[in-house]
Each structure stands twice: as structure tokens, then as C-alpha cells.
mmCIF file of C-alpha atoms in Angstrom:
data_model
loop_
_atom_site.group_PDB
_atom_site.id
_atom_site.type_symbol
_atom_site.label_atom_id
_atom_site.label_comp_id
_atom_site.label_asym_id
_atom_site.label_seq_id
_atom_site.Cartn_x
_atom_site.Cartn_y
_atom_site.Cartn_z
ATOM 1 C CA MET J 1 -20.797 30.956 -5.676
ATOM 2 C CA THR J 2 -17.829 28.538 -5.791
ATOM 3 C CA ASP J 3 -14.296 29.557 -4.768
ATOM 4 C CA VAL J 4 -12.494 26.486 -6.125
ATOM 5 C CA ILE J 5 -13.322 23.626 -8.467
ATOM 6 C CA VAL J 6 -11.076 20.585 -8.055
ATOM 7 C CA VAL J 7 -11.038 18.454 -11.204
ATOM 8 C CA GLY J 8 -10.437 14.795 -10.313
ATOM 9 C CA GLY J 9 -12.002 12.696 -7.564
ATOM 10 C CA GLY J 10 -9.280 10.212 -6.638
ATOM 11 C CA VAL J 11 -7.340 10.304 -3.371
ATOM 12 C CA VAL J 12 -5.275 13.355 -4.416
ATOM 13 C CA GLY J 13 -8.308 15.338 -5.610
ATOM 14 C CA LEU J 14 -10.461 14.550 -2.583
ATOM 15 C CA THR J 15 -7.646 15.214 -0.089
ATOM 16 C CA THR J 16 -6.894 18.542 -1.786
ATOM 17 C CA ALA J 17 -10.585 19.465 -1.763
ATOM 18 C CA VAL J 18 -10.891 18.643 1.962
ATOM 19 C CA THR J 19 -7.801 20.728 2.737
ATOM 20 C CA LEU J 20 -9.245 23.733 0.886
ATOM 21 C CA ALA J 21 -12.779 23.374 2.264
ATOM 22 C CA GLU J 22 -11.511 23.166 5.847
ATOM 23 C CA ARG J 23 -9.714 26.474 5.259
ATOM 24 C CA GLY J 24 -13.102 28.072 4.642
ATOM 25 C CA LEU J 25 -13.254 27.984 0.841
ATOM 26 C CA ARG J 26 -16.355 26.872 -1.061
ATOM 27 C CA VAL J 27 -15.181 23.812 -2.967
ATOM 28 C CA ARG J 28 -16.710 21.543 -5.582
ATOM 29 C CA VAL J 29 -15.073 18.405 -6.946
ATOM 30 C CA TRP J 30 -15.764 17.458 -10.545
ATOM 31 C CA SER J 31 -15.078 13.795 -11.136
ATOM 32 C CA ARG J 32 -15.897 11.727 -14.196
ATOM 33 C CA ASP J 33 -16.077 8.544 -12.092
ATOM 34 C CA PRO J 34 -17.376 7.710 -8.626
ATOM 35 C CA ALA J 35 -14.512 7.524 -6.121
ATOM 36 C CA GLY J 36 -14.824 3.729 -6.031
ATOM 37 C CA ALA J 37 -14.160 3.548 -9.781
ATOM 38 C CA THR J 38 -11.014 5.720 -9.792
ATOM 39 C CA THR J 39 -7.436 4.410 -10.027
ATOM 40 C CA SER J 40 -7.090 5.195 -6.306
ATOM 41 C CA ALA J 41 -9.702 2.573 -5.420
ATOM 42 C CA VAL J 42 -7.553 -0.163 -6.981
ATOM 43 C CA ALA J 43 -4.428 0.699 -4.983
ATOM 44 C CA GLY J 44 -2.890 -1.778 -2.561
ATOM 45 C CA ALA J 45 -2.398 1.402 -0.516
ATOM 46 C CA LEU J 46 0.564 0.868 1.769
ATOM 47 C CA TRP J 47 2.228 4.152 2.766
ATOM 48 C CA TRP J 48 5.718 4.169 1.214
ATOM 49 C CA PRO J 49 7.429 6.685 -1.097
ATOM 50 C CA TYR J 50 8.163 4.201 -3.888
ATOM 51 C CA ARG J 51 9.157 5.289 -7.407
ATOM 52 C CA ILE J 52 8.146 8.929 -7.033
ATOM 53 C CA GLU J 53 10.031 12.142 -7.852
ATOM 54 C CA PRO J 54 11.273 14.801 -7.178
ATOM 55 C CA ALA J 55 13.317 13.220 -4.383
ATOM 56 C CA GLU J 56 14.093 16.568 -2.715
ATOM 57 C CA ARG J 57 10.385 17.190 -2.000
ATOM 58 C CA VAL J 58 8.884 13.713 -1.724
ATOM 59 C CA GLY J 59 10.307 13.023 1.737
ATOM 60 C CA ASP J 60 8.604 16.037 3.308
ATOM 61 C CA TRP J 61 5.284 15.397 1.518
ATOM 62 C CA SER J 62 5.388 11.755 2.621
ATOM 63 C CA LEU J 63 6.157 12.497 6.278
ATOM 64 C CA GLU J 64 3.390 15.130 6.437
ATOM 65 C CA THR J 65 0.976 12.518 5.104
ATOM 66 C CA LEU J 66 2.273 9.829 7.468
ATOM 67 C CA ALA J 67 1.512 12.064 10.472
ATOM 68 C CA VAL J 68 -2.100 12.481 9.304
ATOM 69 C CA TYR J 69 -2.576 8.739 8.757
ATOM 70 C CA GLU J 70 -1.173 7.953 12.200
ATOM 71 C CA GLU J 71 -3.968 10.104 13.650
ATOM 72 C CA LEU J 72 -6.643 8.630 11.359
ATOM 73 C CA ALA J 73 -5.631 5.103 12.400
ATOM 74 C CA ALA J 74 -7.385 5.728 15.740
ATOM 75 C CA GLY J 75 -10.683 5.072 13.896
ATOM 76 C CA PRO J 76 -9.918 2.459 11.222
ATOM 77 C CA GLY J 77 -13.516 1.371 10.687
ATOM 78 C CA ARG J 78 -14.457 4.946 9.837
ATOM 79 C CA THR J 79 -11.349 6.208 7.999
ATOM 80 C CA GLY J 80 -10.073 2.984 6.437
ATOM 81 C CA VAL J 81 -6.577 3.621 7.866
ATOM 82 C CA ARG J 82 -4.830 0.964 9.988
ATOM 83 C CA LEU J 83 -1.258 0.712 11.281
ATOM 84 C CA VAL J 84 0.100 -2.706 10.300
ATOM 85 C CA ALA J 85 3.519 -4.326 10.750
ATOM 86 C CA GLY J 86 5.443 -5.818 7.869
ATOM 87 C CA VAL J 87 8.761 -6.213 6.061
ATOM 88 C CA HIS J 88 10.201 -4.482 3.012
ATOM 89 C CA GLY J 89 12.291 -7.363 1.674
ATOM 90 C CA GLY J 90 15.909 -6.540 0.885
ATOM 91 C CA GLU J 91 15.556 -2.902 2.001
ATOM 92 C CA ARG J 92 18.228 -1.096 4.043
ATOM 93 C CA PHE J 93 18.258 2.380 5.620
ATOM 94 C CA ALA J 94 21.382 3.326 3.660
ATOM 95 C CA ALA J 95 19.507 3.033 0.368
ATOM 96 C CA LEU J 96 16.659 5.298 1.476
ATOM 97 C CA GLY J 97 16.330 9.072 1.750
ATOM 98 C CA ALA J 98 16.687 11.180 4.884
ATOM 99 C CA TRP J 99 12.948 10.737 5.514
ATOM 100 C CA ALA J 100 13.555 7.135 6.614
ATOM 101 C CA ALA J 101 15.265 8.332 9.809
ATOM 102 C CA GLU J 102 11.843 9.611 10.933
ATOM 103 C CA LEU J 103 10.199 6.159 10.838
ATOM 104 C CA LYS J 104 9.371 5.195 14.413
ATOM 105 C CA GLY J 105 10.456 1.712 15.463
ATOM 106 C CA ALA J 106 11.825 0.675 12.070
ATOM 107 C CA VAL J 107 14.597 -1.932 12.358
ATOM 108 C CA GLU J 108 16.802 -3.790 9.919
ATOM 109 C CA VAL J 109 16.291 -7.547 10.088
ATOM 110 C CA ALA J 110 17.765 -10.384 8.019
ATOM 111 C CA GLU J 111 14.895 -10.200 5.483
ATOM 112 C CA GLY J 112 14.939 -6.424 5.094
ATOM 113 C CA LEU J 113 13.403 -3.461 6.907
ATOM 114 C CA ARG J 114 10.730 -4.240 9.491
ATOM 115 C CA VAL J 115 8.345 -1.368 10.239
ATOM 116 C CA VAL J 116 4.761 -0.504 11.201
ATOM 117 C CA LEU J 117 3.110 1.581 8.460
ATOM 118 C CA PRO J 118 -0.327 2.871 7.461
ATOM 119 C CA LEU J 119 -2.263 0.448 5.258
ATOM 120 C CA LEU J 120 -5.431 1.924 3.751
ATOM 121 C CA ASP J 121 -8.652 0.207 2.750
ATOM 122 C CA MET J 122 -9.197 2.526 -0.193
ATOM 123 C CA PRO J 123 -12.959 2.184 -0.820
ATOM 124 C CA VAL J 124 -13.573 3.010 2.864
ATOM 125 C CA HIS J 125 -11.010 5.827 2.890
ATOM 126 C CA LEU J 126 -12.311 7.471 -0.285
ATOM 127 C CA ALA J 127 -15.896 7.372 1.031
ATOM 128 C CA TRP J 128 -14.670 8.912 4.311
ATOM 129 C CA LEU J 129 -12.896 11.724 2.409
ATOM 130 C CA GLU J 130 -16.125 12.475 0.527
ATOM 131 C CA ARG J 131 -18.084 12.639 3.793
ATOM 132 C CA ARG J 132 -15.454 14.903 5.364
ATOM 133 C CA LEU J 133 -15.611 17.198 2.342
ATOM 134 C CA VAL J 134 -19.400 17.456 2.527
ATOM 135 C CA ALA J 135 -19.188 18.125 6.290
ATOM 136 C CA ALA J 136 -16.880 21.070 5.490
ATOM 137 C CA GLY J 137 -19.449 22.485 3.054
ATOM 138 C CA GLY J 138 -18.001 21.018 -0.156
ATOM 139 C CA ALA J 139 -19.676 18.895 -2.816
ATOM 140 C CA VAL J 140 -18.767 16.138 -5.266
ATOM 141 C CA GLU J 141 -20.320 16.197 -8.731
ATOM 142 C CA ARG J 142 -20.107 13.499 -11.404
ATOM 143 C CA ARG J 143 -18.925 15.408 -14.419
ATOM 144 C CA ALA J 144 -16.573 14.659 -17.299
ATOM 145 C CA VAL J 145 -14.375 17.589 -18.313
ATOM 146 C CA THR J 146 -12.984 18.278 -21.783
ATOM 147 C CA GLY J 147 -11.003 21.373 -20.768
ATOM 148 C CA PHE J 148 -10.233 23.527 -17.724
ATOM 149 C CA ALA J 149 -12.064 26.493 -19.265
ATOM 150 C CA GLU J 150 -15.348 24.726 -18.380
ATOM 151 C CA ALA J 151 -14.480 24.870 -14.702
ATOM 152 C CA ALA J 152 -12.958 28.359 -14.949
ATOM 153 C CA ALA J 153 -16.305 29.637 -16.246
ATOM 154 C CA GLN J 154 -17.804 28.735 -12.853
ATOM 155 C CA SER J 155 -14.935 29.383 -10.441
ATOM 156 C CA PRO J 156 -11.981 31.796 -10.179
ATOM 157 C CA VAL J 157 -9.650 28.934 -9.167
ATOM 158 C CA VAL J 158 -9.365 25.483 -10.753
ATOM 159 C CA VAL J 159 -7.190 22.730 -9.262
ATOM 160 C CA ASN J 160 -6.023 20.013 -11.630
ATOM 161 C CA CYS J 161 -5.900 16.626 -9.861
ATOM 162 C CA THR J 162 -6.723 14.599 -12.969
ATOM 163 C CA GLY J 163 -3.920 12.033 -12.773
ATOM 164 C CA LEU J 164 -3.617 10.228 -16.093
ATOM 165 C CA GLY J 165 -6.221 12.602 -17.563
ATOM 166 C CA ALA J 166 -3.638 15.410 -17.376
ATOM 167 C CA ARG J 167 -1.962 13.867 -20.426
ATOM 168 C CA GLU J 168 -4.776 15.193 -22.623
ATOM 169 C CA LEU J 169 -6.196 18.011 -20.507
ATOM 170 C CA VAL J 170 -3.038 20.032 -19.795
ATOM 171 C CA PRO J 171 -1.804 18.583 -22.233
ATOM 172 C CA ASP J 172 1.330 16.966 -20.752
ATOM 173 C CA ALA J 173 3.073 14.403 -22.934
ATOM 174 C CA GLY J 174 5.299 13.451 -19.985
ATOM 175 C CA VAL J 175 2.381 11.701 -18.224
ATOM 176 C CA ARG J 176 2.479 7.958 -18.882
ATOM 177 C CA PRO J 177 0.397 5.024 -17.679
ATOM 178 C CA VAL J 178 2.172 2.313 -15.674
ATOM 179 C CA ARG J 179 -0.107 -0.695 -15.451
ATOM 180 C CA GLY J 180 -0.548 -2.472 -12.140
ATOM 181 C CA GLN J 181 -2.336 -5.818 -11.796
ATOM 182 C CA LEU J 182 -3.433 -7.324 -8.476
ATOM 183 C CA VAL J 183 -5.092 -10.537 -7.311
ATOM 184 C CA VAL J 184 -7.376 -10.654 -4.259
ATOM 185 C CA VAL J 185 -7.544 -13.998 -2.415
ATOM 186 C CA GLU J 186 -9.218 -15.303 0.706
ATOM 187 C CA ASN J 187 -6.766 -14.540 3.505
ATOM 188 C CA PRO J 188 -5.320 -17.823 4.864
ATOM 189 C CA GLY J 189 -4.453 -16.131 8.176
ATOM 190 C CA ILE J 190 -1.731 -13.645 7.209
ATOM 191 C CA ALA J 191 -1.710 -10.607 9.506
ATOM 192 C CA GLU J 192 1.370 -8.746 8.252
ATOM 193 C CA TRP J 193 2.238 -7.175 4.885
ATOM 194 C CA PHE J 194 5.309 -7.941 2.798
ATOM 195 C CA THR J 195 6.913 -6.245 -0.220
ATOM 196 C CA GLU J 196 9.950 -6.979 -2.348
ATOM 197 C CA ALA J 197 10.842 -5.005 -5.466
ATOM 198 C CA ASP J 198 12.635 -6.518 -8.439
ATOM 199 C CA HIS J 199 14.380 -3.479 -9.900
ATOM 200 C CA ALA J 200 15.416 -5.435 -12.993
ATOM 201 C CA SER J 201 11.859 -6.162 -14.148
ATOM 202 C CA ALA J 202 8.278 -4.929 -14.086
ATOM 203 C CA ALA J 203 7.420 -7.512 -11.420
ATOM 204 C CA THR J 204 7.128 -6.818 -7.707
ATOM 205 C CA THR J 205 6.076 -9.199 -4.958
ATOM 206 C CA TYR J 206 3.773 -8.006 -2.217
ATOM 207 C CA PHE J 207 0.781 -8.973 -0.144
ATOM 208 C CA PHE J 208 -1.389 -6.713 1.986
ATOM 209 C CA PRO J 209 -3.999 -8.026 4.455
ATOM 210 C CA GLN J 210 -7.122 -5.948 3.779
ATOM 211 C CA PRO J 211 -10.597 -6.408 5.308
ATOM 212 C CA ALA J 212 -11.981 -7.746 1.999
ATOM 213 C CA GLY J 213 -9.141 -10.229 1.462
ATOM 214 C CA LEU J 214 -5.409 -10.585 0.968
ATOM 215 C CA VAL J 215 -4.259 -8.321 -1.886
ATOM 216 C CA LEU J 216 -1.427 -9.847 -3.923
ATOM 217 C CA GLY J 217 0.783 -8.026 -6.395
ATOM 218 C CA GLY J 218 2.034 -6.864 -8.602
ATOM 219 C CA THR J 219 3.270 -5.368 -11.853
ATOM 220 C CA ALA J 220 4.618 -2.043 -13.123
ATOM 221 C CA GLU J 221 4.238 -2.162 -16.904
ATOM 222 C CA ALA J 222 5.073 1.186 -18.498
ATOM 223 C CA ASP J 223 2.928 2.438 -21.400
ATOM 224 C CA ASP J 224 0.597 -0.572 -21.104
ATOM 225 C CA GLU J 225 -3.025 0.621 -21.116
ATOM 226 C CA ARG J 226 -4.773 -2.777 -20.917
ATOM 227 C CA ARG J 227 -7.457 -2.571 -18.253
ATOM 228 C CA GLU J 228 -8.425 -6.250 -18.373
ATOM 229 C CA PRO J 229 -6.612 -8.667 -16.031
ATOM 230 C CA ASP J 230 -4.179 -11.027 -17.742
ATOM 231 C CA PRO J 231 -4.683 -14.646 -16.512
ATOM 232 C CA GLY J 232 -1.011 -15.558 -16.982
ATOM 233 C CA THR J 233 0.121 -12.519 -15.028
ATOM 234 C CA ALA J 234 -2.344 -13.406 -12.250
ATOM 235 C CA ARG J 235 -0.859 -16.918 -11.959
ATOM 236 C CA GLU J 236 2.664 -15.466 -11.780
ATOM 237 C CA ILE J 237 1.620 -13.036 -9.020
ATOM 238 C CA VAL J 238 0.151 -15.837 -6.901
ATOM 239 C CA ALA J 239 3.235 -18.009 -7.471
ATOM 240 C CA ARG J 240 5.652 -15.221 -6.436
ATOM 241 C CA CYS J 241 3.702 -14.493 -3.262
ATOM 242 C CA ALA J 242 3.465 -18.217 -2.456
ATOM 243 C CA ARG J 243 7.259 -18.482 -2.533
ATOM 244 C CA VAL J 244 7.250 -16.129 0.478
ATOM 245 C CA ARG J 245 4.169 -17.592 2.211
ATOM 246 C CA PRO J 246 3.361 -21.093 0.838
ATOM 247 C CA GLU J 247 -0.217 -21.052 2.208
ATOM 248 C CA ILE J 248 -1.104 -18.418 -0.403
ATOM 249 C CA ALA J 249 -0.828 -21.044 -3.160
ATOM 250 C CA GLY J 250 -4.076 -22.717 -2.103
ATOM 251 C CA ALA J 251 -6.047 -19.572 -1.249
ATOM 252 C CA ARG J 252 -9.344 -19.119 -3.083
ATOM 253 C CA VAL J 253 -9.224 -16.291 -5.621
ATOM 254 C CA LEU J 254 -11.864 -13.619 -4.912
ATOM 255 C CA GLY J 255 -11.127 -11.205 -7.742
ATOM 256 C CA HIS J 256 -8.677 -9.346 -9.976
ATOM 257 C CA ARG J 257 -7.875 -5.643 -10.258
ATOM 258 C CA VAL J 258 -6.053 -3.497 -12.785
ATOM 259 C CA GLY J 259 -5.100 0.168 -12.361
ATOM 260 C CA LEU J 260 -3.085 2.581 -14.493
ATOM 261 C CA ARG J 261 -0.702 4.612 -12.338
ATOM 262 C CA PRO J 262 -0.342 8.219 -13.582
ATOM 263 C CA VAL J 263 3.446 8.526 -13.719
ATOM 264 C CA ARG J 264 5.073 11.781 -14.858
ATOM 265 C CA GLU J 265 8.632 11.638 -16.176
ATOM 266 C CA ALA J 266 9.605 14.926 -14.491
ATOM 267 C CA GLY J 267 7.954 13.917 -11.215
ATOM 268 C CA VAL J 268 4.978 15.380 -9.376
ATOM 269 C CA ARG J 269 3.856 18.737 -10.737
ATOM 270 C CA ILE J 270 2.653 21.275 -8.204
ATOM 271 C CA GLY J 271 2.487 24.745 -9.684
ATOM 272 C CA ALA J 272 0.144 27.530 -10.773
ATOM 273 C CA GLU J 273 -0.539 29.357 -14.021
ATOM 274 C CA ALA J 274 -2.975 31.981 -15.239
ATOM 275 C CA LEU J 275 -5.892 30.846 -17.394
ATOM 276 C CA PRO J 276 -6.737 32.854 -20.546
ATOM 277 C CA GLY J 277 -9.906 34.288 -18.986
ATOM 278 C CA GLY J 278 -8.083 35.543 -15.908
ATOM 279 C CA GLY J 279 -8.629 32.568 -13.611
ATOM 280 C CA LEU J 280 -5.951 30.611 -11.740
ATOM 281 C CA LEU J 281 -5.094 26.992 -12.592
ATOM 282 C CA VAL J 282 -3.213 25.059 -9.892
ATOM 283 C CA HIS J 283 -1.667 21.711 -10.839
ATOM 284 C CA ASN J 284 -1.331 18.717 -8.490
ATOM 285 C CA TYR J 285 -0.692 15.599 -10.579
ATOM 286 C CA GLY J 286 1.944 13.052 -11.596
ATOM 287 C CA HIS J 287 2.053 11.006 -8.383
ATOM 288 C CA GLY J 288 2.441 7.612 -10.055
ATOM 289 C CA GLY J 289 1.651 4.796 -7.627
ATOM 290 C CA ALA J 290 2.397 6.920 -4.558
ATOM 291 C CA GLY J 291 -0.624 9.230 -4.466
ATOM 292 C CA VAL J 292 -1.737 7.718 -1.159
ATOM 293 C CA THR J 293 1.741 8.258 0.305
ATOM 294 C CA VAL J 294 2.000 11.978 -0.481
ATOM 295 C CA ALA J 295 -1.691 12.982 -0.605
ATOM 296 C CA TRP J 296 -1.801 15.341 2.395
ATOM 297 C CA GLY J 297 1.626 16.878 1.831
ATOM 298 C CA CYS J 298 0.821 17.609 -1.805
ATOM 299 C CA ALA J 299 -2.665 18.865 -0.935
ATOM 300 C CA ARG J 300 -1.177 21.432 1.443
ATOM 301 C CA ALA J 301 1.420 22.492 -1.113
ATOM 302 C CA ALA J 302 -1.304 22.981 -3.732
ATOM 303 C CA ALA J 303 -3.557 24.776 -1.241
ATOM 304 C CA ALA J 304 -0.748 27.259 -0.516
ATOM 305 C CA LEU J 305 -0.820 28.244 -4.208
ATOM 306 C CA VAL J 306 -4.574 28.793 -4.085
ATOM 307 C CA GLY J 307 -4.017 31.373 -1.332
#
């Protein structure tokens, strides 16, 4: 017997499944792709509530998640979570929400806001979430879903963590892909992260030191579903990052990544509805590029609806 089927095996789906399983429910995750092939695996994965709505709830979800990551950072090799210092270029406390007052040790400097934040190695973190789920009695199954009725036939509760897939499955026409392209280079000795958003364009500048290399970004191209890296875009990303740290210009390129962020115009959807056969469908989707940032807060909010 299964109590809950979670549809979607990215960071939001796995975190929600762990939360439910550790409350004593029998949980199965149905995921079309292995965790390492989901959009979550592509993420640069710095904790920061960037471009996510609704503002009145995001702060609390983000701070709940931050507290969990601060604990997980005690075992970075196992969990994939490290606490790393860096600068948000051009950022000031006055432009941020009330949540920013809770950031320990954050200071305004000439370049922006300097702060120590969780930085996640996503392949390691996703594998750790799967292991934690199994340890709590849950299971992950590779399974493509064409409708929630399939899951409802096997479980009284279905949790929708399908990200971009919610566009067709719900269906929700407000879910849109926002394309992100990254370049991974050999790290020339950079130990701190850096971000700077250009609010007037789809381009952002950031670099994150990860164990497998320095991750450079990025783009935010709405309604662009190309999954192949664009060589011109890659050159622009490297050039932007090299203007901040010139040694990046000569770093050997190790690879390219593209992910489609599941943005929802009305913001994150967490809610419940009855299914035609009498089951309960709980929604937890629409996190855009901030799924990592709000994963635990949203998982707990969704779990409260499961009961």
C-alpha cells in the first residue's frame, strides 16, 4: 500500500517526498528522468530568493530552507551543501525583502552585498535526497506520467512536483520555460562566488566554485525551449565573467549546460484539490530558478495539505 505518490523527481519533488516519508507516510516518487537528468541537476544552486513569487510567502519558505542547509553543510561531502562567501554585485539591503534582515553576517560593501550562503553541488545533493528517502522507507521509480489519474489509481494522495511538466499535466498555461545556459570551466583558483543581475536584459553574470569546476552564467530567456547550448551565448558568458575576474578568460572549458526553469506567472502554486475518483491532488510547482532556495519551506507547506 502507498499513502502518497509524488510526481516529479527534481529537488522539489525529492525534498517533498523526504518530508512526507519522515512523517511516517509510505511514499513513492514517480520520475520520468533520473535525478541527474532533471532541470535541478543543471542548477548553479546558490541559495537566494531571486525572481520568485509570491513575495509575501517566499521569504518564509526561503529562510526555512536556509536553516536546513546550514545544518546539512556540516557534511558537505555527503549532502553536497557547503557554506561559501561571495558578493551579490550592486545589491543593497533596502532593495530586498524583510527576509534579508535574517542573513547572518551579511554586510554592504562597495561592490554590493557580501554574505556567506549555501552553495549546492546538485548531483551530490540529489543523490543524497534519494538515499534519505529510501532510508525513510520511500522509493523512487522511473515512470513517465500522462495524467494524475494514473497515480491516483494507486494512492489516495498525489503530489504534483512536475515543474515545467505541469503546463500539460494540470494543465496550467501560466507555466513558462525560462532558458538558462551555463559554461563549466577549470577553476583558475577562485574560491568565492559572485553574481550580478542585469535587470534590463536576459543576461546575468555569475560564477560559482563547484567541486567539478567553476560554473559560469548565465541567461534567463523566456519562452525559449532550446536545450542545445548556443556557442555565441557561451562566449558572451565567459567574457562577462572575465570582466569581473580576468583569469577566467583563459580557463579551459570543461562543458556546457542548459536548463529550462519552470516559471509560473502567478508564482509558486501550493494548494490542494479533489480528484474525480475521490483522491487528493496537492500542487507544489512553479518555482522558476529558485527551487533549491525554497525547497524545504515549500515541501513543509505541501506536506501540511497532505495531512
